[in-house]
Structures are given as C-alpha cells and as structure tokens.
mmCIF file of C-alpha atoms in Angstrom:
data_model
loop_
_atom_site.group_PDB
_atom_site.id
_atom_site.type_symbol
_atom_site.label_atom_id
_atom_site.label_comp_id
_atom_site.label_asym_id
_atom_site.label_seq_id
_atom_site.Cartn_x
_atom_site.Cartn_y
_atom_site.Cartn_z
ATOM 1 C CA MET A 583 -29.997 -9.874 32.158
ATOM 2 C CA ASN A 584 -26.857 -8.527 30.496
ATOM 3 C CA MET A 585 -27.612 -5.086 29.024
ATOM 4 C CA VAL A 586 -24.577 -5.114 26.710
ATOM 5 C CA GLN A 587 -25.381 -8.500 25.184
ATOM 6 C CA ASP A 588 -29.068 -7.656 24.815
ATOM 7 C CA ALA A 589 -28.396 -4.294 23.145
ATOM 8 C CA PRO A 590 -28.633 -4.121 19.356
ATOM 9 C CA ALA A 591 -25.283 -4.759 17.650
ATOM 10 C CA ALA A 592 -25.085 -1.151 16.406
ATOM 11 C CA LEU A 593 -25.226 0.173 19.997
ATOM 12 C CA ARG A 594 -22.653 -2.189 21.529
ATOM 13 C CA LYS A 595 -19.221 -0.760 22.169
ATOM 14 C CA PRO A 596 -16.674 -2.908 20.295
ATOM 15 C CA THR A 597 -13.968 -4.594 22.319
ATOM 16 C CA MET A 598 -10.331 -4.692 21.215
ATOM 17 C CA ALA A 599 -10.789 -8.314 20.097
ATOM 18 C CA THR A 600 -13.863 -7.523 17.989
ATOM 19 C CA ALA A 601 -12.111 -4.478 16.514
ATOM 20 C CA ARG A 602 -9.136 -6.646 15.494
ATOM 21 C CA GLY A 603 -11.484 -9.272 14.086
ATOM 22 C CA ALA A 604 -13.380 -6.646 12.082
ATOM 23 C CA GLU A 605 -10.093 -5.232 10.751
ATOM 24 C CA ALA A 606 -8.871 -8.699 9.744
ATOM 25 C CA SER A 607 -12.199 -9.360 8.028
ATOM 26 C CA ARG A 608 -11.973 -6.030 6.161
ATOM 27 C CA GLN A 609 -8.437 -6.802 5.052
ATOM 28 C CA GLN A 610 -9.393 -10.291 3.861
ATOM 29 C CA ARG A 611 -12.310 -8.856 1.832
ATOM 30 C CA MET A 612 -9.982 -6.237 0.341
ATOM 31 C CA VAL A 613 -7.285 -8.700 -0.744
ATOM 32 C CA ALA A 614 -9.903 -11.057 -2.167
ATOM 33 C CA THR A 615 -10.457 -8.566 -5.035
ATOM 34 C CA GLY A 616 -7.919 -10.418 -7.167
ATOM 35 C CA GLU A 617 -5.760 -8.174 -9.377
ATOM 36 C CA PHE A 618 -2.625 -6.491 -8.069
ATOM 37 C CA LEU A 619 0.024 -4.280 -9.611
ATOM 38 C CA THR A 620 3.353 -5.606 -8.374
ATOM 39 C CA PHE A 621 6.447 -3.499 -7.879
ATOM 40 C CA ARG A 622 9.857 -3.722 -6.249
ATOM 41 C CA LEU A 623 11.253 -1.744 -3.338
ATOM 42 C CA GLY A 624 14.780 -2.830 -2.497
ATOM 43 C CA GLY A 625 14.840 -6.616 -2.536
ATOM 44 C CA GLU A 626 11.128 -7.075 -1.825
ATOM 45 C CA GLU A 627 8.110 -7.306 -4.092
ATOM 46 C CA TYR A 628 4.860 -5.569 -3.148
ATOM 47 C CA GLY A 629 1.345 -5.623 -4.554
ATOM 48 C CA ILE A 630 -1.393 -2.996 -4.535
ATOM 49 C CA ASP A 631 -4.977 -3.130 -5.743
ATOM 50 C CA ILE A 632 -4.889 -2.449 -9.500
ATOM 51 C CA LEU A 633 -8.095 -0.407 -9.199
ATOM 52 C CA LYS A 634 -6.155 2.291 -7.280
ATOM 53 C CA VAL A 635 -3.657 2.737 -10.151
ATOM 54 C CA GLN A 636 -4.270 5.521 -12.660
ATOM 55 C CA GLU A 637 -1.043 5.224 -14.682
ATOM 56 C CA ILE A 638 2.654 4.416 -14.567
ATOM 57 C CA ARG A 639 5.154 7.103 -15.600
ATOM 58 C CA SER A 640 8.885 7.341 -15.953
ATOM 59 C CA TYR A 641 10.577 9.236 -13.132
ATOM 60 C CA GLU A 642 11.025 12.968 -13.572
ATOM 61 C CA PRO A 643 12.436 15.158 -10.799
ATOM 62 C CA PRO A 644 9.556 16.836 -8.960
ATOM 63 C CA THR A 645 9.477 20.424 -7.731
ATOM 64 C CA ARG A 646 10.614 20.333 -4.101
ATOM 65 C CA ILE A 647 8.271 21.717 -1.432
ATOM 66 C CA ALA A 648 9.821 23.517 1.572
ATOM 67 C CA ASN A 649 9.484 21.819 4.973
ATOM 68 C CA ALA A 650 8.034 18.615 3.493
ATOM 69 C CA PRO A 651 9.195 15.309 5.000
ATOM 70 C CA ALA A 652 12.206 13.808 3.201
ATOM 71 C CA PHE A 653 10.088 11.018 1.680
ATOM 72 C CA VAL A 654 7.813 13.598 -0.011
ATOM 73 C CA LYS A 655 10.005 14.380 -3.006
ATOM 74 C CA GLY A 656 7.828 17.282 -4.147
ATOM 75 C CA VAL A 657 5.072 17.792 -6.703
ATOM 76 C CA VAL A 658 4.592 17.418 -10.448
ATOM 77 C CA ASN A 659 2.036 18.973 -12.767
ATOM 78 C CA LEU A 660 0.136 16.097 -14.383
ATOM 79 C CA ARG A 661 -2.136 17.516 -17.080
ATOM 80 C CA GLY A 662 -3.098 20.460 -14.876
ATOM 81 C CA VAL A 663 -3.341 18.501 -11.604
ATOM 82 C CA ILE A 664 -0.682 19.115 -8.946
ATOM 83 C CA VAL A 665 0.373 15.656 -7.714
ATOM 84 C CA PRO A 666 2.462 15.055 -4.566
ATOM 85 C CA ILE A 667 5.226 12.495 -5.139
ATOM 86 C CA VAL A 668 6.198 10.117 -2.308
ATOM 87 C CA ASP A 669 9.414 8.091 -2.534
ATOM 88 C CA MET A 670 8.372 4.772 -1.010
ATOM 89 C CA ARG A 671 12.013 3.706 -0.729
ATOM 90 C CA MET A 672 12.699 6.632 1.580
ATOM 91 C CA ARG A 673 9.379 6.124 3.403
ATOM 92 C CA PHE A 674 10.446 2.551 4.216
ATOM 93 C CA MET A 675 13.977 3.757 5.093
ATOM 94 C CA LEU A 676 15.689 1.564 2.509
ATOM 95 C CA ASP A 677 19.398 1.872 1.835
ATOM 96 C CA ASP A 678 20.847 2.748 -1.557
ATOM 97 C CA VAL A 679 17.979 4.900 -2.853
ATOM 98 C CA LYS A 680 18.921 5.876 -6.388
ATOM 99 C CA VAL A 681 17.178 6.777 -9.610
ATOM 100 C CA ASP A 682 17.970 4.570 -12.610
ATOM 101 C CA ALA A 683 16.349 3.506 -15.880
ATOM 102 C CA PHE A 684 13.881 1.235 -14.033
ATOM 103 C CA THR A 685 12.692 3.811 -11.464
ATOM 104 C CA VAL A 686 9.057 4.719 -12.075
ATOM 105 C CA VAL A 687 6.236 6.712 -10.531
ATOM 106 C CA ILE A 688 2.923 4.959 -10.010
ATOM 107 C CA ILE A 689 0.092 7.501 -10.132
ATOM 108 C CA LEU A 690 -2.691 6.486 -7.752
ATOM 109 C CA ASN A 691 -6.253 7.569 -7.118
ATOM 110 C CA VAL A 692 -6.711 7.235 -3.365
ATOM 111 C CA ALA A 693 -9.381 8.767 -1.155
ATOM 112 C CA GLY A 694 -10.518 11.009 -4.008
ATOM 113 C CA ARG A 695 -7.018 12.422 -4.544
ATOM 114 C CA THR A 696 -4.192 11.837 -7.005
ATOM 115 C CA VAL A 697 -0.824 10.865 -5.477
ATOM 116 C CA GLY A 698 2.352 9.476 -7.039
ATOM 117 C CA ILE A 699 4.688 6.920 -5.474
ATOM 118 C CA VAL A 700 8.283 6.328 -6.551
ATOM 119 C CA VAL A 701 9.305 2.652 -6.704
ATOM 120 C CA ASP A 702 12.388 0.806 -7.956
ATOM 121 C CA SER A 703 10.494 -0.925 -10.763
ATOM 122 C CA VAL A 704 7.086 -2.263 -11.763
ATOM 123 C CA SER A 705 6.932 -6.017 -12.208
ATOM 124 C CA ASP A 706 3.548 -7.204 -13.409
ATOM 125 C CA VAL A 707 -0.199 -7.294 -12.942
ATOM 126 C CA LEU A 708 -1.148 -10.522 -11.194
ATOM 127 C CA GLU A 709 -4.455 -12.124 -10.391
ATOM 128 C CA LEU A 710 -4.371 -13.934 -7.069
ATOM 129 C CA ARG A 711 -6.986 -16.425 -5.965
ATOM 130 C CA PRO A 712 -8.064 -16.331 -2.292
ATOM 131 C CA GLU A 713 -6.136 -19.542 -1.532
ATOM 132 C CA GLN A 714 -2.915 -17.810 -2.690
ATOM 133 C CA ILE A 715 -3.321 -15.090 -0.048
ATOM 134 C CA LYS A 716 -2.417 -15.599 3.590
ATOM 135 C CA PRO A 717 -3.321 -13.151 6.387
ATOM 136 C CA ALA A 718 -0.720 -10.610 7.460
ATOM 137 C CA PRO A 719 1.272 -11.751 10.483
ATOM 138 C CA GLU A 720 0.917 -9.994 13.830
ATOM 139 C CA PHE A 721 4.078 -8.379 15.157
ATOM 140 C CA ASN A 722 2.909 -7.326 18.672
ATOM 141 C CA GLY A 723 3.636 -3.656 18.046
ATOM 142 C CA SER A 724 7.348 -4.107 17.264
ATOM 143 C CA ILE A 725 6.706 -3.504 13.562
ATOM 144 C CA ASP A 726 3.937 -1.354 12.113
ATOM 145 C CA ALA A 727 2.105 -3.786 9.842
ATOM 146 C CA THR A 728 -1.180 -1.858 9.664
ATOM 147 C CA TYR A 729 -0.747 -1.341 5.917
ATOM 148 C CA ILE A 730 -0.001 -4.979 5.131
ATOM 149 C CA THR A 731 -3.201 -6.732 4.157
ATOM 150 C CA GLY A 732 -1.750 -10.137 3.400
ATOM 151 C CA LEU A 733 1.022 -12.158 1.829
ATOM 152 C CA GLY A 734 0.527 -13.587 -1.636
ATOM 153 C CA THR A 735 2.261 -16.669 -2.969
ATOM 154 C CA VAL A 736 3.129 -16.631 -6.661
ATOM 155 C CA LYS A 737 4.392 -19.740 -8.460
ATOM 156 C CA SER A 738 6.452 -19.621 -11.649
ATOM 157 C CA GLY A 739 7.300 -23.171 -12.697
ATOM 158 C CA ASP A 740 9.123 -24.729 -9.734
ATOM 159 C CA ASP A 741 9.915 -21.348 -8.167
ATOM 160 C CA GLU A 742 7.706 -19.681 -5.598
ATOM 161 C CA ARG A 743 7.932 -16.085 -4.418
ATOM 162 C CA MET A 744 6.272 -14.048 -1.705
ATOM 163 C CA LEU A 745 4.381 -10.851 -2.456
ATOM 164 C CA ILE A 746 3.615 -8.295 0.292
ATOM 165 C CA LEU A 747 0.089 -6.967 -0.288
ATOM 166 C CA MET A 748 -0.478 -3.385 0.858
ATOM 167 C CA ASP A 749 -3.505 -1.242 1.548
ATOM 168 C CA ILE A 750 -2.038 1.727 -0.325
ATOM 169 C CA GLU A 751 -5.061 3.936 0.289
ATOM 170 C CA ARG A 752 -4.825 3.430 4.033
ATOM 171 C CA MET A 753 -1.096 4.194 3.943
ATOM 172 C CA MET A 754 -1.489 7.372 1.886
ATOM 173 C CA ALA A 755 -4.363 8.562 4.107
ATOM 174 C CA SER A 756 -2.403 7.955 7.319
ATOM 175 C CA GLU A 757 -1.601 10.869 9.570
ATOM 176 C CA GLU A 758 2.169 10.397 9.293
ATOM 177 C CA MET A 759 2.005 10.790 5.510
ATOM 178 C CA GLY A 760 0.171 14.101 5.874
ATOM 179 C CA LEU A 761 -1.170 13.944 2.303
ATOM 180 C CA LEU A 762 -4.902 13.337 2.562
ATOM 181 C CA GLN A 763 -7.701 14.517 4.825
#
C-alpha cells in the first residue's frame, strides 16, 4: 500500500511537476477572463486584465522617494491616496526611456492596493477568446517568464499581431518590486 497515493489530496505534498501543472492551470483560467487593456513598452504590445485597471492618466512627474529602486519613479497624490509609480520601461530595462505626448500612467488596483505603472502608450481594450490565447513558453530559467500568462493573437484584416499577456498583480506583488505585502 502506498501511503502517499492513498492519502487525501489535501495532505499530499505536491511534486514539482504537479506544482507546474497547477500554475499552468491557474494561468489558463486567469487569461480565459477575456478583456485586456493593451499597452506598448518599446516595440512590444502587452495586455493586462481590464478588471485590475482603475483609470488611465497622463504622465505627471512624481515626487521622488529616497533609496527607491530606479524603476520606482516616486509617488503621486491621487485624490488623497499616495500612489507609488513604477516605470515599466525601466523595470524591463528597455533602451530609450523618454516621456512624450503618448506616455501614460495606468492606475491599477492590485492586492488591495493602488499602484501606477508608466507605459509608452495605451492601445486598446480587446476581448480575446480562449482559442486566441496560447500558453506562455517555458524558458528553462534563462528568462524570468513567471509574469507572462500567455500569448494572444489579434487579427486586423490580413495582419496578425502578438500580444504578451501579463499577470500584473503577481508582478506588482513580487518581492523584487517591494511594493505590496
């Protein structure tokens, strides 16, 4: 008799394979929600769950916080709420980070907290059907893809473009961001 197999599922210790399978299943359920706010960072287009978005604002220079990581631009006062502002272009180490007329701040509600992210521009709100979303590729540890939940395919006439779908809440709550508990 195998004690591990006979134990109730809640008491079994998950293996690495079952943990990866559970994570993939969670990511697939998350991206199956449908509507994504799309934005540009450098030459790539990203999508985040529209339900995490509170508002989109024009860029205004935040108040810098001493000893914050370079990608944390500072804070702004948004109707009495102090909101940390993260420059996603700097977080992803993109070249040629500049503020122009298209630069915006997406205000998010993640993990019960309000956070702003600076992006090059906002594109659209898209609804993706499950068949338009492919699982995120595995990179064997060479690239940190833990925040990529899938790749969406968007057709416009004869053109087709790829959309990188992100778990923005997971990214903002990560230890390296240092923003959320």
